[in-house]
Amino acid sequence: MKLNIGVIKGDGIGPEIVAEAMKVLDKTGQVYGHEMNYTQLLMGGASIDVHGIPLTDETIEQAKASDAVLMGSIGGDAKTSPWYQLEPSKRPEAGLLKIRKALNLFANLRPAVLYDELKGACPLKEEITQGGFDMMIMRELTGGLYFGERSTEEVDGLMTAHDTLTYNEAEIRRIAKRGFDIAMKRRRKVTSVDKANVLDSSRLWRKVVEEVAAEYPEVELEHMLVDNCAMQLVKDPKQFDVILTENMFGDILSDEASMVTGSIGMLASASLNESRFGLYEPSGGSAPDIAGKGIANPIATILSAAMMLRFSFDLDKEADAIENAVSKVLKDGYRTIDIMSEGKMQIGTSEMGDKICGYIG
Ligand code: NAD
């Protein structure tokens, strides 16, 4: 199979961690007989340096022409980088918001996996984390409270602010379908999180999710109120497979879930649109404090590349091979500095990529 992949190396550690993900993709391609066809795209600070803006229309068109985009992180040190002398709409992060909008990326996926080997980094008690856990948070990304009408005005002599939380049934249906599709590739359980005891938007959410669930009889559906979900994530995270939720609840719950897994250098993510297209990137930033030192953890980006194979190309076997290789390298005791602990072997960014490649095929 020929895979047309747009690559945004980005800024800071971006080029270092993306290079390792490409190394792992190339090795996977060799072993399983796929051709990786990369198109380099400029975004963020790297694009400002060349074009004066963080994302050009040409880059958007090139991204649209790709089957999927793999991205490192973008941005620099806000105190020292000249990029932050520019007006907000021209700064690196503006490129990220623009590309998400231009590509209509409405579904954000963040896996929260606790590897048994890294459970020391988990702040939860051992009896809770025994055996690790593996969940996927699926967050609606383009609707809800963050995109509704808002204003601040004086009412009866008091400053008064309002925000609106709106969802229509089509927006709910498309994210729910995505959530059930993904559950079909996993352990076939969806926990739909809402606040249906209070909010109209949540009652509509629940109704539409139930309609979609009827099309997926193999998938178990449960509803959970968001406050309960926040508690269950720290009390019994093993119970979750796919958590499906709206924008603001997902924003908060995905950060909570990722915190209980340990290092930011391990957290992959994907943003998907209605087709098979997706933008795959590590959850962390460009880490300017460690850029160029060869010590950044490339695993989040490598796991994002595995998600790309699974969700944009339906290459489940190949994605499994990468994820298993990551587990094996951790089991062997190799660690980058951010996940280092006593008695383990510390290695750099490139060596970590090599070790993971060594376990593929
Ligand atoms: P950050 O995630 O870059 O760094 C926070 C801390 O985590 C730092 O100590 C860093 O060294 C460490 N870290 C992050 N990724 C790591 C990795 N792979 N391996 C080892 N350690 C890692 O957050 P920040 O410092 O707040 O932001 C830096 C820049 O990144 C800013 O310009 C910010 O806007 C940008 N940012 C970009 C994205 C994105 O591209 N999606 C996301 C968040 C932040």
CSV table of C-alpha atoms and ligand atoms in Angstrom, one decimal:
chain,number,residue,atom,x,y,z
A,1,MET,CA,0.0,0.0,0.0
A,2,LYS,CA,1.2,3.5,-0.7
A,3,LEU,CA,0.8,6.0,2.2
A,4,ASN,CA,0.7,9.7,1.3
A,5,ILE,CA,1.7,11.3,4.6
A,6,GLY,CA,2.1,15.1,5.1
A,7,VAL,CA,4.8,15.8,7.7
A,8,ILE,CA,4.9,18.9,9.8
A,9,LYS,CA,8.1,18.7,11.8
A,10,GLY,CA,7.4,21.8,13.7
A,11,ASP,CA,9.5,23.7,16.2
A,12,GLY,CA,11.7,23.0,19.2
A,13,ILE,CA,11.9,19.2,19.7
A,14,GLY,CA,9.4,18.7,16.9
A,15,PRO,CA,12.0,17.8,14.2
A,16,GLU,CA,13.8,15.4,16.6
A,17,ILE,CA,10.8,13.4,17.6
A,18,VAL,CA,9.2,13.4,14.1
A,19,ALA,CA,12.5,12.0,12.7
A,20,GLU,CA,12.1,9.0,15.1
A,21,ALA,CA,8.5,8.5,14.2
A,22,MET,CA,9.4,8.5,10.4
A,23,LYS,CA,12.2,6.0,11.2
A,24,VAL,CA,9.7,3.7,12.8
A,25,LEU,CA,7.2,4.2,10.0
A,26,ASP,CA,9.9,3.4,7.4
A,27,LYS,CA,10.9,0.2,9.3
A,28,THR,CA,7.2,-0.8,9.5
A,29,GLY,CA,6.8,-0.2,5.8
A,30,GLN,CA,9.8,-2.3,5.0
A,31,VAL,CA,8.6,-5.2,7.1
A,32,TYR,CA,4.9,-5.2,6.0
A,33,GLY,CA,5.4,-4.1,2.4
A,34,HIS,CA,4.2,-0.5,2.4
A,35,GLU,CA,5.6,2.6,0.6
A,36,MET,CA,5.8,5.7,2.7
A,37,ASN,CA,5.5,8.8,0.6
A,38,TYR,CA,6.2,11.9,2.7
A,39,THR,CA,5.5,15.6,1.8
A,40,GLN,CA,7.2,18.1,4.1
A,41,LEU,CA,4.8,20.9,5.2
A,42,LEU,CA,5.8,24.1,7.1
A,43,MET,CA,3.7,25.3,10.0
A,44,GLY,CA,4.2,27.3,13.2
A,45,GLY,CA,7.5,29.1,13.8
A,46,ALA,CA,9.2,27.3,11.0
A,47,SER,CA,6.6,28.7,8.6
A,48,ILE,CA,6.9,32.2,10.1
A,49,ASP,CA,10.6,32.1,9.4
A,50,VAL,CA,10.1,31.4,5.7
A,51,HIS,CA,6.7,33.0,4.9
A,52,GLY,CA,6.0,35.4,7.7
A,53,ILE,CA,2.8,33.6,8.7
A,54,PRO,CA,2.3,30.3,10.7
A,55,LEU,CA,0.3,28.5,8.0
A,56,THR,CA,-0.1,29.3,4.3
A,57,ASP,CA,-3.1,28.4,2.1
A,58,GLU,CA,-0.7,26.3,0.0
A,59,THR,CA,0.2,24.2,3.0
A,60,ILE,CA,-3.5,23.7,3.8
A,61,GLU,CA,-4.0,22.5,0.3
A,62,GLN,CA,-1.0,20.1,0.5
A,63,ALA,CA,-2.3,18.8,3.9
A,64,LYS,CA,-5.7,18.2,2.3
A,65,ALA,CA,-4.1,16.3,-0.6
A,66,SER,CA,-2.4,13.9,1.9
A,67,ASP,CA,-4.1,10.8,3.3
A,68,ALA,CA,-3.0,11.9,6.8
A,69,VAL,CA,-0.7,14.4,8.5
A,70,LEU,CA,2.0,13.5,11.1
A,71,MET,CA,3.0,16.5,13.2
A,72,GLY,CA,5.6,17.4,15.8
A,73,SER,CA,4.8,20.2,18.2
A,74,ILE,CA,4.9,23.8,17.3
A,75,GLY,CA,5.8,27.0,19.2
A,76,GLY,CA,8.7,28.5,21.0
A,77,ASP,CA,9.6,30.1,24.3
A,78,ALA,CA,7.1,33.0,24.6
A,79,LYS,CA,9.6,35.1,26.6
A,80,THR,CA,12.6,34.9,24.2
A,81,SER,CA,11.3,33.9,20.7
A,82,PRO,CA,10.8,36.7,18.2
A,83,TRP,CA,7.7,34.8,17.0
A,84,TYR,CA,5.9,36.1,20.1
A,85,GLN,CA,6.6,39.8,19.1
A,86,LEU,CA,4.0,39.2,16.4
A,87,GLU,CA,0.3,39.9,16.8
A,88,PRO,CA,-1.6,36.9,18.2
A,89,SER,CA,-3.0,35.9,14.8
A,90,LYS,CA,0.5,35.5,13.3
A,91,ARG,CA,2.0,33.5,16.2
A,92,PRO,CA,2.9,29.8,15.8
A,93,GLU,CA,-0.2,28.5,17.7
A,94,ALA,CA,-2.5,30.4,15.3
A,95,GLY,CA,-1.4,27.9,12.6
A,96,LEU,CA,-2.6,25.0,14.7
A,97,LEU,CA,-6.1,26.4,15.2
A,98,LYS,CA,-6.3,27.4,11.5
A,99,ILE,CA,-5.4,23.9,10.3
A,100,ARG,CA,-7.8,22.2,12.6
A,101,LYS,CA,-10.6,24.4,11.3
A,102,ALA,CA,-9.6,24.2,7.7
A,103,LEU,CA,-9.5,20.4,7.8
A,104,ASN,CA,-12.7,20.2,9.9
A,105,LEU,CA,-11.1,18.0,12.6
A,106,PHE,CA,-14.1,17.5,14.9
A,107,ALA,CA,-13.0,14.4,16.8
A,108,ASN,CA,-10.1,14.4,19.1
A,109,LEU,CA,-8.7,11.1,20.3
A,110,ARG,CA,-6.4,10.8,23.3
A,111,PRO,CA,-5.3,7.4,24.5
A,112,ALA,CA,-4.5,7.2,28.2
A,113,VAL,CA,-2.4,4.0,28.7
A,114,LEU,CA,-0.6,3.1,31.9
A,115,TYR,CA,2.1,0.7,30.9
A,116,ASP,CA,2.9,-1.8,33.7
A,117,GLU,CA,6.5,-0.8,33.4
A,118,LEU,CA,5.9,2.9,34.1
A,119,LYS,CA,3.4,2.5,36.9
A,120,GLY,CA,5.9,4.1,39.3
A,121,ALA,CA,5.1,7.5,37.5
A,122,CYS,CA,1.4,7.1,38.2
A,123,PRO,CA,0.1,9.0,41.2
A,124,LEU,CA,-2.6,6.4,42.0
A,125,LYS,CA,-2.3,3.6,44.6
A,126,GLU,CA,-0.7,0.4,43.4
A,127,GLU,CA,-3.9,-1.6,44.1
A,128,ILE,CA,-5.7,0.6,41.6
A,129,THR,CA,-3.1,0.5,38.9
A,130,GLN,CA,-2.2,-3.2,39.1
A,131,GLY,CA,-2.0,-4.5,35.6
A,132,GLY,CA,-2.1,-1.0,34.0
A,133,PHE,CA,-5.1,0.5,32.1
A,134,ASP,CA,-5.8,1.4,28.5
A,135,MET,CA,-8.6,3.9,27.6
A,136,MET,CA,-9.3,6.2,24.7
A,137,ILE,CA,-10.9,9.6,25.3
A,138,MET,CA,-12.9,10.8,22.4
A,139,ARG,CA,-13.7,14.5,22.6
A,140,GLU,CA,-15.9,16.5,20.3
A,141,LEU,CA,-13.6,19.4,19.2
A,142,THR,CA,-15.5,22.0,17.2
A,143,GLY,CA,-18.8,22.6,19.0
A,144,GLY,CA,-20.2,23.2,22.5
A,145,LEU,CA,-19.4,25.9,25.0
A,146,TYR,CA,-16.0,26.9,23.5
A,147,PHE,CA,-17.7,27.8,20.1
A,148,GLY,CA,-21.0,29.2,21.3
A,149,GLU,CA,-22.1,32.8,21.5
A,150,ARG,CA,-20.7,34.7,24.4
A,151,SER,CA,-20.8,38.2,25.8
A,152,THR,CA,-20.0,40.3,28.9
A,153,GLU,CA,-22.2,43.3,29.6
A,154,GLU,CA,-23.7,45.3,32.4
A,155,VAL,CA,-27.2,44.1,33.5
A,156,ASP,CA,-29.0,46.0,36.2
A,157,GLY,CA,-25.7,47.6,37.3
A,158,LEU,CA,-23.8,44.3,37.5
A,159,MET,CA,-21.2,43.0,35.1
A,160,THR,CA,-22.7,39.8,33.7
A,161,ALA,CA,-21.2,37.3,31.4
A,162,HIS,CA,-22.8,34.5,29.4
A,163,ASP,CA,-21.6,31.6,27.3
A,164,THR,CA,-23.8,29.2,25.4
A,165,LEU,CA,-23.5,25.4,24.9
A,166,THR,CA,-25.1,24.3,21.7
A,167,TYR,CA,-25.0,21.0,19.9
A,168,ASN,CA,-27.3,19.9,17.0
A,169,GLU,CA,-28.1,16.2,16.4
A,170,ALA,CA,-25.8,16.0,13.4
A,171,GLU,CA,-22.8,17.1,15.3
A,172,ILE,CA,-23.5,14.6,18.0
A,173,ARG,CA,-24.2,11.8,15.6
A,174,ARG,CA,-21.0,12.1,13.6
A,175,ILE,CA,-18.8,12.0,16.8
A,176,ALA,CA,-20.8,9.2,18.3
A,177,LYS,CA,-20.3,7.1,15.1
A,178,ARG,CA,-16.6,7.8,15.2
A,179,GLY,CA,-16.6,6.7,18.9
A,180,PHE,CA,-18.4,3.4,18.2
A,181,ASP,CA,-16.2,2.7,15.1
A,182,ILE,CA,-13.2,3.1,17.3
A,183,ALA,CA,-14.7,0.9,20.1
A,184,MET,CA,-15.1,-1.8,17.4
A,185,LYS,CA,-11.3,-1.8,17.0
A,186,ARG,CA,-10.9,-2.1,20.8
A,187,ARG,CA,-12.7,-3.8,23.6
A,188,ARG,CA,-16.1,-2.8,22.4
A,189,LYS,CA,-17.3,-0.6,25.2
A,190,VAL,CA,-18.4,3.0,25.0
A,191,THR,CA,-18.9,5.2,28.1
A,192,SER,CA,-20.8,8.2,27.0
A,193,VAL,CA,-20.3,11.1,29.4
A,194,ASP,CA,-22.8,13.9,29.9
A,195,LYS,CA,-24.7,15.9,32.5
A,196,ALA,CA,-28.1,14.8,31.4
A,197,ASN,CA,-29.6,15.4,34.9
A,198,VAL,CA,-29.2,19.1,34.3
A,199,LEU,CA,-28.4,20.1,30.7
A,200,ASP,CA,-30.7,20.0,27.7
A,201,SER,CA,-27.6,19.6,25.4
A,202,SER,CA,-26.7,16.5,27.4
A,203,ARG,CA,-30.2,15.0,27.1
A,204,LEU,CA,-30.1,15.4,23.3
A,205,TRP,CA,-26.5,14.0,23.4
A,206,ARG,CA,-27.8,10.9,25.3
A,207,LYS,CA,-30.7,10.4,22.9
A,208,VAL,CA,-28.6,10.6,19.8
A,209,VAL,CA,-25.9,8.4,21.2
A,210,GLU,CA,-28.5,5.7,22.0
A,211,GLU,CA,-29.8,5.9,18.4
A,212,VAL,CA,-26.2,5.4,17.1
A,213,ALA,CA,-25.6,2.6,19.6
A,214,ALA,CA,-28.5,0.7,18.0
A,215,GLU,CA,-26.4,0.4,14.8
A,216,TYR,CA,-23.6,-1.2,16.8
A,217,PRO,CA,-25.1,-4.2,18.7
A,218,GLU,CA,-21.7,-5.7,19.5
A,219,VAL,CA,-20.7,-2.6,21.4
A,220,GLU,CA,-21.8,-2.2,25.1
A,221,LEU,CA,-23.0,1.4,25.8
A,222,GLU,CA,-23.1,2.9,29.3
A,223,HIS,CA,-24.0,6.5,30.2
A,224,MET,CA,-22.1,8.2,33.0
A,225,LEU,CA,-22.5,11.7,34.5
A,226,VAL,CA,-19.4,13.8,34.1
A,227,ASP,CA,-18.9,14.3,37.9
A,228,ASN,CA,-19.0,10.6,38.5
A,229,CYS,CA,-16.7,10.0,35.5
A,230,ALA,CA,-14.1,12.4,37.1
A,231,MET,CA,-14.2,10.3,40.2
A,232,GLN,CA,-14.2,6.9,38.5
A,233,LEU,CA,-11.1,7.9,36.5
A,234,VAL,CA,-9.0,7.9,39.7
A,235,LYS,CA,-11.0,5.2,41.5
A,236,ASP,CA,-11.2,2.5,38.9
A,237,PRO,CA,-9.6,3.6,35.5
A,238,LYS,CA,-9.5,0.0,34.3
A,239,GLN,CA,-13.3,0.0,33.7
A,240,PHE,CA,-13.0,2.3,30.7
A,241,ASP,CA,-12.5,1.5,27.1
A,242,VAL,CA,-13.8,4.4,24.9
A,243,ILE,CA,-15.0,7.5,26.7
A,244,LEU,CA,-17.2,9.6,24.4
A,245,THR,CA,-17.9,13.1,25.4
A,246,GLU,CA,-18.5,16.7,24.4
A,247,ASN,CA,-15.9,19.4,24.1
A,248,MET,CA,-15.5,20.9,27.5
A,249,PHE,CA,-16.0,17.7,29.5
A,250,GLY,CA,-13.5,16.0,27.2
A,251,ASP,CA,-11.0,18.9,27.7
A,252,ILE,CA,-11.0,18.4,31.4
A,253,LEU,CA,-11.4,14.6,31.5
A,254,SER,CA,-8.6,13.9,29.0
A,255,ASP,CA,-6.1,16.0,31.0
A,256,GLU,CA,-7.2,14.2,34.2
A,257,ALA,CA,-6.7,10.8,32.4
A,258,SER,CA,-3.4,11.7,31.0
A,259,MET,CA,-2.0,12.9,34.3
A,260,VAL,CA,-2.6,9.5,35.9
A,261,THR,CA,-0.5,7.9,33.2
A,262,GLY,CA,2.7,9.8,34.1
A,263,SER,CA,4.9,11.5,31.5
A,264,ILE,CA,3.8,13.9,28.8
A,265,GLY,CA,6.4,12.4,26.5
A,266,MET,CA,4.2,9.2,26.3
A,267,LEU,CA,0.9,10.8,25.3
A,268,ALA,CA,-0.2,10.4,21.7
A,269,SER,CA,-3.2,12.1,20.1
A,270,ALA,CA,-5.2,12.3,16.9
A,271,SER,CA,-7.8,14.7,15.4
A,272,LEU,CA,-10.1,13.2,12.8
A,273,ASN,CA,-12.6,14.5,10.3
A,274,GLU,CA,-15.5,12.8,8.6
A,275,SER,CA,-13.3,11.0,6.1
A,276,ARG,CA,-10.4,8.8,7.1
A,277,PHE,CA,-8.1,11.8,7.2
A,278,GLY,CA,-6.5,12.7,10.5
A,279,LEU,CA,-3.8,14.9,12.1
A,280,TYR,CA,-1.6,12.9,14.4
A,281,GLU,CA,0.6,14.6,17.0
A,282,PRO,CA,2.0,14.2,20.5
A,283,SER,CA,-0.1,15.9,23.2
A,284,GLY,CA,2.9,17.8,24.6
A,285,GLY,CA,4.4,21.0,23.3
A,286,SER,CA,7.7,21.9,21.6
A,287,ALA,CA,9.7,21.8,24.8
A,288,PRO,CA,12.1,24.6,23.9
A,289,ASP,CA,14.0,23.9,27.2
A,290,ILE,CA,15.3,20.6,25.9
A,291,ALA,CA,15.3,21.2,22.1
A,292,GLY,CA,18.5,20.2,20.2
A,293,LYS,CA,19.8,18.2,23.1
A,294,GLY,CA,18.8,14.8,21.8
A,295,ILE,CA,17.1,13.9,25.0
A,296,ALA,CA,13.4,14.4,24.1
A,297,ASN,CA,11.1,11.3,24.4
A,298,PRO,CA,9.9,10.4,20.9
A,299,ILE,CA,7.4,7.7,22.1
A,300,ALA,CA,4.3,10.0,22.0
A,301,THR,CA,5.0,10.8,18.4
A,302,ILE,CA,5.8,7.2,17.5
A,303,LEU,CA,2.5,6.1,19.1
A,304,SER,CA,0.7,8.9,17.2
A,305,ALA,CA,2.2,7.4,14.0
A,306,ALA,CA,0.8,4.0,15.1
A,307,MET,CA,-2.7,5.7,15.6
A,308,MET,CA,-2.3,7.1,12.1
A,309,LEU,CA,-1.8,3.6,10.6
A,310,ARG,CA,-4.8,2.3,12.6
A,311,PHE,CA,-7.3,5.0,12.0
A,312,SER,CA,-6.4,6.6,8.6
A,313,PHE,CA,-5.1,3.5,6.9
A,314,ASP,CA,-6.8,0.6,8.7
A,315,LEU,CA,-3.4,-1.1,9.2
A,316,ASP,CA,-4.2,-2.6,12.6
A,317,LYS,CA,-1.5,-5.3,12.4
A,318,GLU,CA,1.2,-2.7,11.7
A,319,ALA,CA,-0.1,-0.4,14.5
A,320,ASP,CA,-0.1,-3.3,16.9
A,321,ALA,CA,3.5,-4.1,15.9
A,322,ILE,CA,4.6,-0.5,16.8
A,323,GLU,CA,2.7,-0.5,20.1
A,324,ASN,CA,4.1,-3.9,21.1
A,325,ALA,CA,7.7,-2.7,20.2
A,326,VAL,CA,7.2,0.3,22.5
A,327,SER,CA,6.1,-2.0,25.3
A,328,LYS,CA,9.1,-4.3,24.8
A,329,VAL,CA,11.6,-1.5,24.9
A,330,LEU,CA,10.1,-0.3,28.1
A,331,LYS,CA,10.1,-3.8,29.5
A,332,ASP,CA,13.8,-4.1,28.6
A,333,GLY,CA,14.4,-1.1,30.9
A,334,TYR,CA,15.3,1.6,28.3
A,335,ARG,CA,14.1,5.1,29.3
A,336,THR,CA,14.5,8.6,28.0
A,337,ILE,CA,15.3,11.2,30.8
A,338,ASP,CA,11.7,12.2,31.4
A,339,ILE,CA,10.6,8.6,32.4
A,340,MET,CA,13.9,7.6,33.9
A,341,SER,CA,13.9,5.8,37.2
A,342,GLU,CA,16.5,4.0,39.4
A,343,GLY,CA,18.0,0.9,37.9
A,344,LYS,CA,16.9,1.6,34.3
A,345,MET,CA,19.1,2.5,31.3
A,346,GLN,CA,18.9,6.1,30.1
A,347,ILE,CA,19.1,6.6,26.3
A,348,GLY,CA,18.6,9.5,24.0
A,349,THR,CA,15.9,10.4,21.4
A,350,SER,CA,17.5,8.7,18.4
A,351,GLU,CA,18.6,5.6,20.3
A,352,MET,CA,15.0,5.2,21.6
A,353,GLY,CA,13.8,5.2,17.9
A,354,ASP,CA,16.4,2.6,17.0
A,355,LYS,CA,15.5,0.3,19.9
A,356,ILE,CA,11.8,0.5,18.9
A,357,CYS,CA,12.7,-0.3,15.2
A,358,GLY,CA,14.7,-3.2,16.5
A,359,TYR,CA,11.5,-4.9,17.8
A,360,ILE,CA,9.5,-4.5,14.5
A,361,GLY,CA,9.6,-7.5,12.3
B,1,NAD,P1,5.7,21.6,26.8
B,1,NAD,O1,4.8,20.4,26.7
B,1,NAD,O2,6.5,21.9,25.6
B,1,NAD,O3,6.8,21.3,27.9
B,1,NAD,C1,6.4,21.1,29.3
B,1,NAD,C2,7.5,20.3,30.0
B,1,NAD,O4,7.4,18.9,29.5
B,1,NAD,C3,8.9,20.8,29.7
B,1,NAD,O5,9.7,20.6,30.8
B,1,NAD,C4,9.4,19.9,28.6
B,1,NAD,O6,10.8,19.7,28.6
B,1,NAD,C5,8.7,18.6,28.9
B,1,NAD,N1,8.4,17.8,27.7
B,1,NAD,C6,7.4,18.0,26.8
B,1,NAD,N2,7.5,17.1,25.8
B,1,NAD,C7,8.5,16.3,26.1
B,1,NAD,C8,9.1,15.1,25.5
B,1,NAD,N3,8.6,14.6,24.3
B,1,NAD,N4,10.1,14.5,26.1
B,1,NAD,C9,10.6,15.0,27.3
B,1,NAD,N5,10.1,16.0,27.9
B,1,NAD,C10,9.1,16.7,27.3
B,1,NAD,O7,4.8,22.8,27.3
B,1,NAD,P2,5.2,24.4,27.3
B,1,NAD,O8,6.7,24.5,27.8
B,1,NAD,O9,4.1,25.0,28.1
B,1,NAD,O10,5.1,24.9,25.9
B,1,NAD,C11,6.3,25.1,25.0
B,1,NAD,C12,5.7,25.5,23.6
B,1,NAD,O11,4.9,24.5,23.0
B,1,NAD,C13,4.9,26.8,23.7
B,1,NAD,O12,5.2,27.6,22.6
B,1,NAD,C14,3.5,26.2,23.5
B,1,NAD,O13,2.6,27.1,23.0
B,1,NAD,C15,3.7,25.0,22.6
B,1,NAD,N6,2.7,24.0,22.6
B,1,NAD,C16,2.4,23.4,21.4
B,1,NAD,C17,1.5,22.4,21.4
B,1,NAD,C18,1.2,21.7,20.1
B,1,NAD,O14,1.9,21.9,19.1
B,1,NAD,N7,0.1,21.0,20.0
B,1,NAD,C19,0.9,21.9,22.6
B,1,NAD,C20,1.2,22.5,23.8
B,1,NAD,C21,2.1,23.5,23.8
